[in-house]
Amino acid sequence: MLTRSKILKALAASFLLSLLLTVPLVCITHKGGPYSYAIYDRHGTLVGASTASDGQWRFAPSAVPANFEEAVIAFEDKRFYVHFGVDIISMYRALFSDIRAGHIVSGGSTITMQTVRILEHNPKRSVAQKVKEALLAVLYELRYTKKGILELYAANAPFGGNVVGLEAASWRYFNRPPDSLTWAEAATLAVLPNQPSLVYPGANRDILRSKRDRLLRRLCSRGCFDNRTLQLSLDEPLPGRPYPLPSYAPHYLEFMKTLHPDKTGINTSLDSALQKNTAQILERWSLQFSHSGINNAAAIIIDTATGSVLAYCGNTGRNGRNAATGDVDIIQSRRSSGSLLKPFLYAAMLDSGQLLPGQLVTDIPTRIGSYKPDNNVPVYRGAVPASEALSRSLNIPAVLELRGYGISAFLDYLKKCGFTTFGRTADDYGLPLILGGGEITLYEAARAYASLMDKACGNGTFPSSTGAAYLTLAALEEGIRPDDEALWESYANAKKIAWKTGTSSGNRDAWAIGTTCEYTVGVWTGNAEGQGSPELKSISTAAPVMFDIFSTLPVTRWPDVPYDDLVLETVCAASGFKAGSNCAETKKILRPAAAPESRLCPYCTTVSLTPDGKYQASAQELTGQYAGQLPRIVKRFVLPPAVEYWYTRHSLGYHTLPPHLPFSSSSAQQELAIVFPEQNATICIPVEIDGTQGAMVMQAVNRSKDAVIYWDIDGEYLGSTKTIHEMTARPSYGSHVLTITDSRGSRKVRTFKIISPEEQ
């Protein structure tokens, strides 16, 4: 009969037994060497690795292929799945053989015991060590599954030289992953840990072949494969000179190390086929560019919907041509943004109600304080639709838009877009921010463009509305390109790609980023050390590489118009602003639904003309030949004189207002304007070669072709002009007042300051 005392003693005994078994199991942790850092593509294929800290190629344990499992068990431990870490039969057989031979012939070690020995760093052989290995083997069997022990063995077994583990050996000797090994290759690797030196050339190779072939025959006899497979396997050659480990994405490998320093094997989103193809395209183009002093290039492909990286080529010429700079990861390097930020400002202003897609923006020579931006090509259109200004990548409209939106607000917006490199204040960046005054990385820029497109496709967390994102990308896809970009326009339209190029100041960085609903491709070309080149232009370097990469990608789709996030707006057909009562013609356009109401058209006005339309005149002024007649009242699109001066050079359909009636008392103030200098401009006039003070050329416009303009600075008369109103002057350093007066008495005043080159 069980008494309480017996029950307590039994429980105590059970507890002690559990403790004796559990404590060793908990304490069992293998002491294998450090592992190589390796990255794998989305299909599990090795794309890059570096040696472990001890200089060995050694990968973390992974699943063991079936043919290698069969081969190593047949060669090393045929009762592996039967014993409990120690094979008593093999031990007795080994002991008997050793006694009969008078020395150690066979150790009788199981795979588990060999695993223990390897993980204990192969201590000196002795009876005590053998007993220890046997005890640890039993504990390993309790601690790990049979599959787990096989994985530990395969990952840590020596395969010759600095090659440790099945995965490293498979790549080094056969240039492919373990799961694609043939039976002959699996058998070769199964016999190597027993005698790793056999892999080296020379007489050892005959021994290696003999061992391999004997194992193959044993596997055939066990029914692992048929006689035909046996014969084909026996005919396979032994491995030759070791292959290098895959290195398809060396820069991405290093990038992953910075992101995941505590891991050793990273399954990435890379696509090996895209990675290899992109690298080949990039190298081919970069070699061509190198003849023009452009030595480096980088490219990245991103899955637009997920933001994951499909291909990552951080530099070119790494294996010889660019020995000094090839290791630099350009994708993570901070470089001047050029014009790449313009689409983000455009999207932000669409949502803020400050822009409508067809709204005219100013494009005239401009100076803001001491800052004088200019277009890439010194051509001015007076006023252009905002969408065209974006697609043409005009600088002056972008600067003026940034001034209106606010630098601080734009920096906040860029941070929401995913840019982390803008660490200075708005005052430090100033208006040049939009033209490359700030630094970005290709990695963040490509991801931001992908996020913008994903938003247009109805997904994502990009800070703009879906409607603004769509309208921005539509401008980049459908817009009017500069003349030098027309070469690529037809290609982009064929594939429906939203794309943007950019070249930084000094021709140091050339960018091209294109995006569709499926793929976003970013390309940078230039020199890693920062030197510029006259040949470094985005449209002739980065753009063709980007389009070449896109040509290898599957057919992609374009987002549907997000009508739920857009509303129709009635705008002036001439100005693109919201239509007012003075706009003669209107049209409907789409704008973001949540955007605030934009301002009414400022350019259309009602004008009183003579009945024949030859002059401006009020009813009271209709005398003489017009006596007794009524004025002709019309709605006209009228630009400011300074804008009109440039606009009429490119827009043949624009009609200037007729002059006022001769001797009219009506004010003509709106007909006169100073183009340069701007109000409160700070100007530095270069010194001539002979050391004398240089000159500045001032400009003015007057709608009346017959008007005469009189010029003076600080009360000193300079002269007069007619038709073309330009005046040369050499003001001294300091502040000045320019006054112009026309022949009808209109007067304009402008203050400016001249500084020396040292003050810049």
CSV table of C-alpha atoms in Angstrom, one decimal, residues 339-351 390 401 405 410 413-414 416-419 422 434 440 444-453 462-464 468 472-473 476 500 513:
chain,number,residue,atom,x,y,z
A,339,SER,CA,16.3,68.5,-59.5
A,340,LEU,CA,15.0,65.3,-57.9
A,341,LEU,CA,13.0,67.1,-55.2
A,342,LYS,CA,10.8,69.2,-57.6
A,343,PRO,CA,8.0,66.6,-57.9
A,344,PHE,CA,7.6,66.5,-54.2
A,345,LEU,CA,7.2,70.3,-54.0
A,346,TYR,CA,4.7,70.1,-56.8
A,347,ALA,CA,2.6,67.4,-55.0
A,348,ALA,CA,2.7,69.3,-51.8
A,349,MET,CA,1.5,72.5,-53.4
A,350,LEU,CA,-1.3,70.7,-55.2
A,351,ASP,CA,-2.6,69.6,-51.8
A,390,LEU,CA,7.9,70.4,-63.7
A,401,GLU,CA,7.2,78.0,-55.8
A,405,TYR,CA,5.4,77.2,-50.1
A,410,PHE,CA,9.0,71.8,-47.4
A,413,TYR,CA,7.3,67.5,-45.9
A,414,LEU,CA,10.5,65.8,-47.2
A,416,LYS,CA,7.5,62.7,-44.1
A,417,CYS,CA,8.5,61.4,-47.6
A,418,GLY,CA,11.2,59.4,-46.0
A,419,PHE,CA,14.3,61.7,-46.5
A,422,PHE,CA,18.2,67.1,-44.3
A,434,ILE,CA,15.1,72.8,-54.5
A,440,ILE,CA,20.1,62.9,-50.6
A,444,GLU,CA,16.0,57.2,-50.0
A,445,ALA,CA,15.2,59.0,-53.3
A,446,ALA,CA,14.2,55.8,-55.1
A,447,ARG,CA,12.1,54.7,-52.1
A,448,ALA,CA,10.4,58.2,-52.0
A,449,TYR,CA,9.5,58.0,-55.7
A,450,ALA,CA,8.2,54.4,-55.2
A,451,SER,CA,6.1,55.6,-52.3
A,452,LEU,CA,4.7,58.4,-54.4
A,453,MET,CA,3.7,56.0,-57.1
A,462,PHE,CA,3.0,58.9,-48.6
A,463,PRO,CA,2.2,62.3,-47.2
A,464,SER,CA,0.3,63.6,-50.2
A,468,ALA,CA,-1.9,64.9,-55.9
A,472,THR,CA,2.3,64.7,-60.2
A,473,LEU,CA,3.2,61.5,-61.8
A,476,LEU,CA,6.2,63.4,-65.3
A,500,LYS,CA,12.7,62.5,-63.6
A,513,ILE,CA,14.5,57.8,-61.4
